[in-house]
Coordinates of C-alpha atoms in Angstrom, one line a residue:
Chain A
E704 CA 21.9 19.9 73.0
P705 CA 21.2 17.4 75.8
E706 CA 24.0 17.4 78.3
V707 CA 25.3 14.8 81.3
T708 CA 24.5 16.6 84.1
Q709 CA 26.2 15.8 87.5
T710 CA 25.2 16.6 91.2
P711 CA 26.6 17.8 93.5
S712 CA 29.4 19.9 92.0
H713 CA 31.5 19.9 95.0
Q714 CA 31.3 17.5 97.8
V715 CA 33.6 17.6 100.8
T716 CA 33.6 14.5 103.0
Q717 CA 35.4 13.4 106.2
M718 CA 37.6 10.3 105.8
G719 CA 35.7 7.0 106.3
Q720 CA 32.5 8.7 105.5
E721 CA 30.1 7.2 102.3
V722 CA 29.7 9.3 99.5
I723 CA 27.3 9.2 96.8
L724 CA 28.0 10.7 93.5
R725 CA 25.0 11.1 90.9
C726 CA 25.0 11.7 87.1
V727 CA 22.0 12.0 84.7
P728 CA 23.2 10.7 81.6
I729 CA 22.0 11.5 78.4
S730 CA 18.6 10.0 77.9
N731 CA 19.0 7.3 74.9
H732 CA 22.3 6.4 75.6
L733 CA 23.2 3.2 76.5
Y734 CA 26.7 3.2 78.0
F735 CA 27.9 5.1 81.0
Y736 CA 31.0 5.7 82.5
W737 CA 32.9 7.0 85.3
Y738 CA 36.1 8.6 85.1
R739 CA 38.7 10.4 87.7
Q740 CA 41.2 13.0 87.4
I741 CA 43.6 13.8 90.6
L742 CA 44.5 17.6 90.3
G743 CA 47.1 17.9 87.8
Q744 CA 47.1 14.5 86.7
K745 CA 45.8 12.4 83.8
V746 CA 41.9 11.3 83.3
E747 CA 41.9 7.8 84.4
F748 CA 38.8 5.2 83.7
L749 CA 37.0 3.6 86.8
V750 CA 34.6 1.9 85.4
S751 CA 32.1 1.2 82.4
F752 CA 28.1 0.1 82.9
Y753 CA 26.1 -1.4 80.0
N754 CA 22.5 -3.7 80.3
N755 CA 22.8 -3.0 83.8
E756 CA 25.6 -4.3 84.8
I757 CA 29.6 -3.6 85.0
S758 CA 31.3 -4.6 81.4
E759 CA 34.7 -3.3 82.5
K760 CA 36.3 -1.8 85.9
S761 CA 40.0 -0.6 86.6
E762 CA 42.3 -1.9 89.4
I763 CA 41.4 1.5 90.7
F764 CA 37.6 0.6 91.4
D765 CA 38.0 -2.0 94.0
D766 CA 35.6 -3.1 96.5
Q767 CA 35.0 0.5 97.9
F768 CA 33.6 1.5 95.0
S769 CA 30.1 0.4 93.5
V770 CA 27.4 1.8 90.8
E771 CA 24.0 1.6 90.2
R772 CA 21.5 2.6 87.8
P773 CA 18.6 2.7 90.3
D774 CA 15.9 3.9 87.5
G775 CA 15.8 4.8 84.2
S776 CA 17.6 8.1 84.4
N777 CA 20.3 8.0 87.5
F778 CA 23.6 6.5 87.1
T779 CA 25.7 6.8 90.6
L780 CA 29.2 5.9 92.2
K781 CA 29.2 5.2 95.7
I782 CA 32.4 5.3 97.6
R783 CA 32.1 3.1 100.9
S784 CA 34.7 4.7 103.0
T785 CA 36.5 7.3 101.6
K786 CA 40.3 7.9 102.0
L787 CA 42.3 10.9 101.5
E788 CA 43.4 9.6 98.1
D789 CA 39.9 9.5 96.7
S790 CA 40.2 13.3 96.4
A791 CA 39.9 14.0 93.0
M792 CA 37.1 15.4 90.2
Y793 CA 34.8 12.7 89.3
F794 CA 33.5 12.5 85.9
C795 CA 30.3 10.8 84.5
A796 CA 30.4 10.2 80.9
S797 CA 27.8 8.3 78.6
S798 CA 27.7 7.3 75.0
P799 CA 25.0 6.1 72.7
S800 CA 26.9 2.9 71.7
G801 CA 30.2 1.4 72.4
G802 CA 33.3 1.6 70.9
S803 CA 32.7 -0.6 67.8
Y804 CA 30.3 1.9 66.5
N805 CA 33.0 5.0 67.2
S806 CA 31.0 7.1 69.7
P807 CA 32.6 9.9 71.4
L808 CA 31.7 10.2 75.0
H809 CA 29.7 12.8 76.5
F810 CA 31.0 14.2 79.7
G811 CA 29.5 15.7 82.4
N812 CA 31.3 18.5 84.2
G813 CA 32.0 16.7 86.9
T814 CA 32.1 16.4 91.0
R815 CA 35.0 17.5 92.9
L816 CA 35.5 15.2 95.8
T817 CA 37.3 16.7 98.8
V818 CA 38.1 13.9 101.7
T819 CA 39.3 15.6 104.7
Chain B
S1016 CA 55.8 4.7 79.0
Q1017 CA 51.7 4.4 78.7
Q1018 CA 48.9 4.6 76.3
G1019 CA 48.3 7.7 75.2
E1020 CA 51.2 10.4 75.8
E1021 CA 51.0 13.6 74.4
D1022 CA 53.7 16.6 73.9
P1023 CA 54.5 19.0 74.3
Q1024 CA 53.2 18.8 78.0
A1025 CA 52.7 22.8 77.7
L1026 CA 52.5 25.3 74.7
S1027 CA 52.2 28.7 74.5
I1028 CA 52.0 30.9 71.3
Q1029 CA 50.2 34.2 69.9
E1030 CA 46.6 34.6 69.0
G1031 CA 46.8 33.7 64.9
E1032 CA 49.3 31.3 65.3
N1033 CA 48.8 27.5 65.0
A1034 CA 49.2 25.0 67.6
T1035 CA 50.2 21.5 67.2
M1036 CA 50.0 18.7 69.4
N1037 CA 51.1 15.3 68.8
C1038 CA 50.1 12.0 70.5
S1039 CA 51.7 8.5 70.8
Y1040 CA 50.1 5.3 71.8
K1041 CA 51.0 1.5 72.5
T1042 CA 48.2 -0.8 70.9
S1043 CA 46.0 -1.2 68.3
I1044 CA 42.7 0.9 68.5
N1045 CA 39.4 1.6 67.3
N1046 CA 39.1 4.7 67.3
L1047 CA 41.2 7.9 68.7
Q1048 CA 39.5 11.1 70.3
W1049 CA 40.8 14.4 71.2
Y1050 CA 38.9 16.0 74.0
R1051 CA 39.3 19.6 75.3
Q1052 CA 39.2 20.7 79.0
N1053 CA 39.0 24.3 80.5
S1054 CA 40.3 24.6 83.8
G1055 CA 37.7 22.8 86.1
R1056 CA 35.5 21.6 83.9
G1057 CA 34.4 18.4 82.2
L1058 CA 35.8 17.4 78.5
V1059 CA 34.4 18.3 75.6
H1060 CA 34.6 16.1 72.2
L1061 CA 36.7 17.6 69.6
I1062 CA 37.1 15.0 66.8
L1063 CA 37.0 11.2 66.6
I1064 CA 39.4 9.9 63.7
R1065 CA 38.8 6.2 63.1
S1066 CA 41.7 3.4 62.6
N1067 CA 41.1 3.2 59.1
E1068 CA 41.2 7.1 58.7
R1069 CA 44.5 9.3 57.9
E1070 CA 43.1 12.7 58.2
K1071 CA 39.8 14.6 59.3
H1072 CA 38.9 18.0 59.7
S1073 CA 36.4 20.0 61.7
G1074 CA 36.3 23.7 61.4
R1075 CA 39.9 24.9 62.6
L1076 CA 40.8 21.7 63.6
R1077 CA 43.0 19.1 61.3
V1078 CA 43.7 15.6 63.0
T1079 CA 45.9 13.2 61.6
L1080 CA 46.6 9.2 62.7
D1081 CA 49.4 7.0 61.4
T1082 CA 48.6 3.7 62.6
S1083 CA 51.9 2.3 61.6
K1084 CA 53.7 4.8 64.2
K1085 CA 51.1 4.8 66.4
S1086 CA 50.5 8.4 66.6
S1087 CA 48.3 11.0 65.9
S1088 CA 48.5 14.9 66.1
L1089 CA 45.9 17.7 66.6
L1090 CA 46.1 21.3 64.4
I1091 CA 44.2 24.1 65.4
T1092 CA 45.1 26.7 62.9
A1093 CA 44.6 30.7 63.5
S1094 CA 44.4 30.2 67.6
R1095 CA 42.3 32.6 69.3
A1096 CA 42.6 33.2 73.1
A1097 CA 39.8 31.3 73.8
D1098 CA 41.3 28.1 72.6
T1099 CA 43.4 28.4 75.7
A1100 CA 42.4 25.1 77.4
S1101 CA 44.0 21.4 78.3
Y1102 CA 43.8 19.1 75.2
F1103 CA 43.7 15.5 75.6
C1104 CA 44.2 12.5 73.2
A1105 CA 42.1 9.3 74.0
T1106 CA 42.4 6.1 72.9
N1107 CA 39.6 3.4 72.6
V1108 CA 40.7 0.1 72.1
N1109 CA 37.2 -2.4 73.0
Q1110 CA 33.7 -2.5 72.2
G1111 CA 33.0 -1.4 75.2
G1112 CA 33.9 2.1 74.6
K1113 CA 36.3 2.7 77.4
L1114 CA 39.1 5.5 76.7
I1115 CA 42.6 6.0 78.0
F1116 CA 43.4 9.1 77.9
G1117 CA 47.0 10.8 77.8
Q1118 CA 48.7 13.5 79.8
G1119 CA 47.3 16.5 78.0
T1120 CA 49.0 19.2 76.4
E1121 CA 48.3 23.0 78.2
L1122 CA 47.7 25.4 75.4
S1123 CA 47.9 29.0 76.2
V1124 CA 47.0 31.5 73.4
K1125 CA 48.5 35.1 74.2
P1126 CA 45.9 37.8 72.6

């Protein structure tokens, strides 16, 4: 069964550094998402992406964050200058269609980001 | 309170027993979904129930939805130790497919 794959599984970085988290969504999916989960807390929506542009973003997704689909397969999340509070598990997800077609999201296994 | 709140926060049962988890939400929805998360892993989709549906079954899972009360329940029958995980409800409220997750219920099934 096709999967969403994320790399790396664990990233350690120093405060102020830039990080890029990578995701390969399922190939025929059209909607892409990033979520994060701070340890012990709920899964929080960051951003949704469709037709090569951001369709929705949360308050968390400030100017320090950006997303890109540089080619036909990868979907990346960049954090320009990491802060300690960015430490979390970041999940990529994809869906064949949006909510109006009642499609579930397919999640990757996540990248654990640790900012020191 | 927030969209998507589950109770109980933690549930411990014996293998073979049934587990019931509840979820409440605040706004109107397109659908409600339940996901499972094993420790340190990604979220796995379990079941989706549309706003015009009242009950859905999938194997040992039974989900109900009461839109008048803005609540849903997930029942796992004849639980197994392998069902030990966190279970999250998530509501979809718009066409973009964005999900709003609850806090989750941590289920422990003892052999």
